[in-house]
PDB file of C-alpha atoms and ligand atoms in Angstrom:
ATOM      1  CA  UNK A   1      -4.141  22.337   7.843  1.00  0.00           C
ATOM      2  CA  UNK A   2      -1.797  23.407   5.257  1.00  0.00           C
ATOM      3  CA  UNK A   3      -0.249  20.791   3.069  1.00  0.00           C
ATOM      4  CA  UNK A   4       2.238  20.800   0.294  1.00  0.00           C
ATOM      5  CA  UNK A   5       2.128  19.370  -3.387  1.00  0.00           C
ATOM      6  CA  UNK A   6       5.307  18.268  -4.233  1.00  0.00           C
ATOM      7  CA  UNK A   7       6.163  18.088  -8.338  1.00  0.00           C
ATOM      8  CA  UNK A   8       8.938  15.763  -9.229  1.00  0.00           C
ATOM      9  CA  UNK A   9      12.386  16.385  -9.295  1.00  0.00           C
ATOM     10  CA  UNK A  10      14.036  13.015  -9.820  1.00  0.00           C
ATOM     11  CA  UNK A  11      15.892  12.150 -13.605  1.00  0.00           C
ATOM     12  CA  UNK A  12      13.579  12.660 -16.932  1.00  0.00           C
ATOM     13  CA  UNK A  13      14.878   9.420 -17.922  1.00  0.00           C
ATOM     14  CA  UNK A  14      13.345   7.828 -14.901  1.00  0.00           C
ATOM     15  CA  UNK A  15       9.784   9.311 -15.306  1.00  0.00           C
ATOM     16  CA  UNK A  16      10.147   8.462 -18.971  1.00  0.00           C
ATOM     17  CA  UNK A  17      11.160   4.902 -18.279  1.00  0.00           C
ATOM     18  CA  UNK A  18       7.262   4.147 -16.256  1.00  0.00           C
ATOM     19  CA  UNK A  19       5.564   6.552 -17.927  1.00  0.00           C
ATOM     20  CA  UNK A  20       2.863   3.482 -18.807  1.00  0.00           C
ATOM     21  CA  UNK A  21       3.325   1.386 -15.924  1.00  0.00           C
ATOM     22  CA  UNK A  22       0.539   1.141 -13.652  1.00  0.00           C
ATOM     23  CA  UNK A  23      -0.251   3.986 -10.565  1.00  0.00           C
ATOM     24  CA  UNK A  24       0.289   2.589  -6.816  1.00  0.00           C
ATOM     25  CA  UNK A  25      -2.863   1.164  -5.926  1.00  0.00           C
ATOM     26  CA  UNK A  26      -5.189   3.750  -4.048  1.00  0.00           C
ATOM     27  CA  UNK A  27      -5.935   2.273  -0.372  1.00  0.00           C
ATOM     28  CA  UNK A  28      -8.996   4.443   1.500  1.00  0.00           C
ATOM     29  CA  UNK A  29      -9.761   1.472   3.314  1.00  0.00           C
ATOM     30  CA  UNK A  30      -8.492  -1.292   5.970  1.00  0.00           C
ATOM     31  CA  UNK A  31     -10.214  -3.647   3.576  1.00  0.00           C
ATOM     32  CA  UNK A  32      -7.914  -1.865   0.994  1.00  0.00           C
ATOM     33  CA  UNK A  33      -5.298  -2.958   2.522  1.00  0.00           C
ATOM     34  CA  UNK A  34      -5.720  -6.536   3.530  1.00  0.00           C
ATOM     35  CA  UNK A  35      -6.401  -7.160  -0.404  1.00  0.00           C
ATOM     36  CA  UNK A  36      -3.230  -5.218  -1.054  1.00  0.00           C
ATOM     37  CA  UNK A  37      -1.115  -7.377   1.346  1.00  0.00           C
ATOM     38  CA  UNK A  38      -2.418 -10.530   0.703  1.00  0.00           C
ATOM     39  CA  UNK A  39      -0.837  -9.858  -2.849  1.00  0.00           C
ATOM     40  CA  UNK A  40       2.203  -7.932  -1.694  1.00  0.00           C
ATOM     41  CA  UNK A  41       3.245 -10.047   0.828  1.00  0.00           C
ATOM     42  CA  UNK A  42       6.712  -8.825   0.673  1.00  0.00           C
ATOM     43  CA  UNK A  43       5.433  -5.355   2.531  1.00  0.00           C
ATOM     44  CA  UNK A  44       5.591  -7.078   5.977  1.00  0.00           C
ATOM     45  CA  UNK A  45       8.588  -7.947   5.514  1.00  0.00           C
ATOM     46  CA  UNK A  46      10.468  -5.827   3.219  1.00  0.00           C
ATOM     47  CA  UNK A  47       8.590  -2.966   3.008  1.00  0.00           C
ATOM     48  CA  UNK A  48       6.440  -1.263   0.037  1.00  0.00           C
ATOM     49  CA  UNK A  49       6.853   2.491  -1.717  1.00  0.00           C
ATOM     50  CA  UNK A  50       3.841   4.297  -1.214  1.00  0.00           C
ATOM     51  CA  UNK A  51       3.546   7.837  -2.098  1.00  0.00           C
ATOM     52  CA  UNK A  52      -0.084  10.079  -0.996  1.00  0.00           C
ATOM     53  CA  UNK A  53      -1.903  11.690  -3.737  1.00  0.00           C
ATOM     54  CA  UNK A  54      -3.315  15.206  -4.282  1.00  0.00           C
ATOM     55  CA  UNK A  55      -6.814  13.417  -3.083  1.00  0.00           C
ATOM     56  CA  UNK A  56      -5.303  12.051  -0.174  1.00  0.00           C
ATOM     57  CA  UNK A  57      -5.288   8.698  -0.216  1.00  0.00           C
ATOM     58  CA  UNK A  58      -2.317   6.300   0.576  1.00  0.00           C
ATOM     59  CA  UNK A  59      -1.119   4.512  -2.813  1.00  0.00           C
ATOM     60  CA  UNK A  60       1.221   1.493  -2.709  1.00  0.00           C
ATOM     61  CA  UNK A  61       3.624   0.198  -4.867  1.00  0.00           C
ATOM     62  CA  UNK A  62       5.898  -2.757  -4.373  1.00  0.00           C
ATOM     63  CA  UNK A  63       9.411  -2.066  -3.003  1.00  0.00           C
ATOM     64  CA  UNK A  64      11.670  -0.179  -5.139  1.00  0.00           C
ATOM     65  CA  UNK A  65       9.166   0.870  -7.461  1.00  0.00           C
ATOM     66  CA  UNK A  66       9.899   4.661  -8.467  1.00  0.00           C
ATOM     67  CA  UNK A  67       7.731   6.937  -6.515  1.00  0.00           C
ATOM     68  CA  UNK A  68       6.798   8.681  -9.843  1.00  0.00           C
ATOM     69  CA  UNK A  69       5.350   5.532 -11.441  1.00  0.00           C
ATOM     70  CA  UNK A  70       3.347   5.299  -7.829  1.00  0.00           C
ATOM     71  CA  UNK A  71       2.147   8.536  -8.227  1.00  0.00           C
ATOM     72  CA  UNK A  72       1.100   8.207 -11.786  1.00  0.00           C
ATOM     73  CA  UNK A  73       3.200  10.720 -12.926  1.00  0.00           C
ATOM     74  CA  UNK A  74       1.690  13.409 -11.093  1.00  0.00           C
ATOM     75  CA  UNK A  75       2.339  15.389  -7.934  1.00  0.00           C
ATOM     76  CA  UNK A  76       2.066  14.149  -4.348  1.00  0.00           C
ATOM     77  CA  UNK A  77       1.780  15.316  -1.170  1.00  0.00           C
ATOM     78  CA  UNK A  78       3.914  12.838   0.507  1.00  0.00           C
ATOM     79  CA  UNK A  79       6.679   9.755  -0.957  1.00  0.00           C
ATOM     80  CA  UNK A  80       8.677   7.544   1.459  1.00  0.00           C
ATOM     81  CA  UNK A  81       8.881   4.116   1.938  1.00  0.00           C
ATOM     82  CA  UNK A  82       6.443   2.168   4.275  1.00  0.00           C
ATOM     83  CA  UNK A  83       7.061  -1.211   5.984  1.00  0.00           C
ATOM     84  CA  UNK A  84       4.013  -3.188   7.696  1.00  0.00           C
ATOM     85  CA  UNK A  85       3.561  -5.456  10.817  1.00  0.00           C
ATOM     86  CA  UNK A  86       0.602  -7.701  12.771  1.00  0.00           C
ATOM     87  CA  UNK A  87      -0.096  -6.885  15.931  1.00  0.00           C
ATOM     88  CA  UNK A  88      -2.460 -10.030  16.391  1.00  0.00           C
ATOM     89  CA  UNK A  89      -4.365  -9.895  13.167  1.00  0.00           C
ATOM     90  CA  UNK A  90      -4.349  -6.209  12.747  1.00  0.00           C
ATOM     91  CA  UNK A  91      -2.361  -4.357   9.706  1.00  0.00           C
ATOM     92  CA  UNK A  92       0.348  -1.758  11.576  1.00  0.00           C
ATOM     93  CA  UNK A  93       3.223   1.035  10.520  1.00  0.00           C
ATOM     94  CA  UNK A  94       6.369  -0.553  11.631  1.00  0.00           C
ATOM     95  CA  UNK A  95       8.667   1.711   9.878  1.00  0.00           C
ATOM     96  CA  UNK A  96       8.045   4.519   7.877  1.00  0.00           C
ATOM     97  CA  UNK A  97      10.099   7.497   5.754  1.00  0.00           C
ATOM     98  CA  UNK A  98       9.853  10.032   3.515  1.00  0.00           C
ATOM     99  CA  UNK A  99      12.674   8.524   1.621  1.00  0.00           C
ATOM    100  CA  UNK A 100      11.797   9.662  -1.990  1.00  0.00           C
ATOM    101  CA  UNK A 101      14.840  10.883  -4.261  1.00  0.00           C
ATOM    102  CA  UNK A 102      12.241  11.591  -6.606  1.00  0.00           C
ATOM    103  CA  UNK A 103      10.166  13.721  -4.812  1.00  0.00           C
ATOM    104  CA  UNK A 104      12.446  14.707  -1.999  1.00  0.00           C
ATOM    105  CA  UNK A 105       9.386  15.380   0.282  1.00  0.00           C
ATOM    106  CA  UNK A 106       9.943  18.199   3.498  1.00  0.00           C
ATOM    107  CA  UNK A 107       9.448  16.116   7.040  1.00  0.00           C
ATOM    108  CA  UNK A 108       6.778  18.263   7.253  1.00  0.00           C
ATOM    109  CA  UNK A 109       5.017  15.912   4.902  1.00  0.00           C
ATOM    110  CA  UNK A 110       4.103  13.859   7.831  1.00  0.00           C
ATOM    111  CA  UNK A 111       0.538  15.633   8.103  1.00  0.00           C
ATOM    112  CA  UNK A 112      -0.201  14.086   5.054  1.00  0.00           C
ATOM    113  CA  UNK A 113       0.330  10.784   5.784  1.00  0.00           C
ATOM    114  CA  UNK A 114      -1.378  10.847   9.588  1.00  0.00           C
ATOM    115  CA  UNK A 115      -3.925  11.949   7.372  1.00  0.00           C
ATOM    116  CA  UNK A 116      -3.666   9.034   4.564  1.00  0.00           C
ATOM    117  CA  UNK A 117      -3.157   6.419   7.135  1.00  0.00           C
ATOM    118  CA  UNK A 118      -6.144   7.168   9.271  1.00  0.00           C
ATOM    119  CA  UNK A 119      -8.203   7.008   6.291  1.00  0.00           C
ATOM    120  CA  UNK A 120      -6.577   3.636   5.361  1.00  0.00           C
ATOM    121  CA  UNK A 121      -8.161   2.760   9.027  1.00  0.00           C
ATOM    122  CA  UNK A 122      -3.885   1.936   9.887  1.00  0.00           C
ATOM    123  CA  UNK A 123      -3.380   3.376  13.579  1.00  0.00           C
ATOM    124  CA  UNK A 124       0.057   5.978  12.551  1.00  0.00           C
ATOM    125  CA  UNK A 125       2.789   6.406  14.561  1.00  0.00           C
ATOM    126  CA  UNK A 126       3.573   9.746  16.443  1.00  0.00           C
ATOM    127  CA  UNK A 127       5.843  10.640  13.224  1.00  0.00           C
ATOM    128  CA  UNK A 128       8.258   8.912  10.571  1.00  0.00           C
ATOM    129  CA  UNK A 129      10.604   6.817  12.175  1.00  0.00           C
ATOM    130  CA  UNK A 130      12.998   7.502   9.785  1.00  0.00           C
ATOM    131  CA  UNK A 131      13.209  11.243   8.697  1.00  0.00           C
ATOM    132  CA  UNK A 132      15.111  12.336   5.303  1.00  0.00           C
ATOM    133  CA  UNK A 133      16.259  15.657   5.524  1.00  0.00           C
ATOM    134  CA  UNK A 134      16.849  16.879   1.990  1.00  0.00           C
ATOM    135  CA  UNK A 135      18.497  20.694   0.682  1.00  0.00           C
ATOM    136  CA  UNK A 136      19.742  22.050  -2.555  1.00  0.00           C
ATOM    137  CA  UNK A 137      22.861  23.498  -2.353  1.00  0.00           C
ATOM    138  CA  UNK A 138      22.487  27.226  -3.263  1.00  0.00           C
ATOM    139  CA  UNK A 139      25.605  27.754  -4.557  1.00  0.00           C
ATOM    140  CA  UNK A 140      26.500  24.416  -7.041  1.00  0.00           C
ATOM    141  CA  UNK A 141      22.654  23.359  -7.454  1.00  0.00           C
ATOM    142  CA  UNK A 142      23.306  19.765  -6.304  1.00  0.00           C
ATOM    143  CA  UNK A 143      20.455  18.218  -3.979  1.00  0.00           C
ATOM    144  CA  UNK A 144      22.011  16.625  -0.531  1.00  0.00           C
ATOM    145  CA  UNK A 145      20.559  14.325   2.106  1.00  0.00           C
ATOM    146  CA  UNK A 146      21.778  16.027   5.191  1.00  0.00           C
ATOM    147  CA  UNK A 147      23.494  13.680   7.561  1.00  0.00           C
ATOM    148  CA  UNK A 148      23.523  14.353  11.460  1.00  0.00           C
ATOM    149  CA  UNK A 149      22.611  18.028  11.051  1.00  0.00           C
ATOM    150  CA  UNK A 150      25.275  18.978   9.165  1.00  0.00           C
ATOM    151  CA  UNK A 151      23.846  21.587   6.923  1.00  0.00           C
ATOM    152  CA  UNK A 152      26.939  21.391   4.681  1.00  0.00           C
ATOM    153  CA  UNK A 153      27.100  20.585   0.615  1.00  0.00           C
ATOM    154  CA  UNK A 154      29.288  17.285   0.509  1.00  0.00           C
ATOM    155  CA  UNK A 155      29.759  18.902  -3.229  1.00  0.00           C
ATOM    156  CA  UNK A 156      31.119  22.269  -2.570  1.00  0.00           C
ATOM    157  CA  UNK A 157      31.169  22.634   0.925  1.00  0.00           C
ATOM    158  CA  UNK A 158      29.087  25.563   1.364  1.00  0.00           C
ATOM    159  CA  UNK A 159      26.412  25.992   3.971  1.00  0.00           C
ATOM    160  CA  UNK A 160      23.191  24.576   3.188  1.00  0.00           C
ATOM    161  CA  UNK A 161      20.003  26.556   4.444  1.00  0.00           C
ATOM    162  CA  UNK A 162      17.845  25.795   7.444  1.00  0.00           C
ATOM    163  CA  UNK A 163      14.649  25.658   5.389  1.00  0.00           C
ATOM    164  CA  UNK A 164      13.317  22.983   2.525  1.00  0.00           C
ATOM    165  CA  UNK A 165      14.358  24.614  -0.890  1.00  0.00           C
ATOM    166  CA  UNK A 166      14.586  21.791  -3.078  1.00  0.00           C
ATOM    167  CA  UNK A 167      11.997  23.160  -5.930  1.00  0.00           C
ATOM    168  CA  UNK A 168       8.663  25.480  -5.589  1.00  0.00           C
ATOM    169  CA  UNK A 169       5.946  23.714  -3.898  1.00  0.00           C
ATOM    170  CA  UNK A 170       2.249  24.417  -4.035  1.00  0.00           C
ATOM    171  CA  UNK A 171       0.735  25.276  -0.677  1.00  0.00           C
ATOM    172  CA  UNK A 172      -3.053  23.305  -0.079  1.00  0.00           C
ATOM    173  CA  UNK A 173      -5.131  24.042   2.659  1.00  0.00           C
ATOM    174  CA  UNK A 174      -7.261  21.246   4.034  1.00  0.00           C
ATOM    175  CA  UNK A 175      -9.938  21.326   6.332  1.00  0.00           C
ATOM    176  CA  UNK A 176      -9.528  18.722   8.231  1.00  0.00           C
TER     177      UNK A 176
HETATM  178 ZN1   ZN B   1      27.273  22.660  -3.210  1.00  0.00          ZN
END
């Protein structure tokens, strides 16, 4: 499976500003994750940021913590944001994105996190259930969320391309 890292693209001052605050916490585990929510509350209802790592894992962060300061600074293969439910006792995706202005992660980052959720023993949904579709405007540089597929920069008006172009990403082949 091929998988993308993603380097971050978001404001200097940002990644400056959390430089030393602590990584998302790494969950490989369903155990993971009932420690995590038991302090984080907040997740089932509000949601959580989580980005996934270059090893893989799911990492969580409360809600509206910058993706960078999740990631430690580093590259990911997949930012969004990440809201829980119980069905019964059992930890489940209710909503999930690849909402990350500081990443600005292709939907094709979904591999990734079937792959970091299955590990986290959380059953994943068929896909996000909220997709971000982001572009860089070719001609005036400025990054756009594109809105009801219209491919057009609400800067300059010019066509935005089909394809994710937002900075060069770093191709990783998996085998699982
Ligand atoms: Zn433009």
């Amino acid at each position: 499976m091929l998988l993308y890292a993603y380097t971050y693209v978001g404001p200097e001052e940002i990644r400056r500003s959390v430089a030393s605050f602590p990584a998302g916490t790494p969950i490989t585990s369903r155990s993971d994750l009932e420690t995590w929510l038991a302090a984080n509350p907040d997740a089932l209802a509000e949601g959580a940021t989580y980005v996934v790592d270059l090893q893989g894992r799911l990492r969580l962060a409360p809600r509206r913590s910058e993706h960078v300061a999740c990631a430690g600074g580093e590259e990911v293969l997949a930012a969004g944001e990440l809201r829980f439910r119980r069905a019964g006792t059992t930890p489940c995706v209710a909503e999930v994105s690849n909402q990350s202005t500081g990443y600005c992660p292709d939907t094709d980052c979904w591999a990734a996190v079937a792959l970091a959720l299955g590990r986290a023993g959380v059953t994943a949904p068929p896909g996000f259930t909220h997709e971000v579709i982001f572009r860089r405007c070719e001609r005036c540089g400025e990054r756009n969320l594109v809105k009801e597929g219209w491919f057009v920069c609400v800067f300059c008006d010019a066509d935005l391309p089909t394809g994710w172009n937002i900075a060069p990403r770093r191709g990783i082949q998996t085998s699982s």
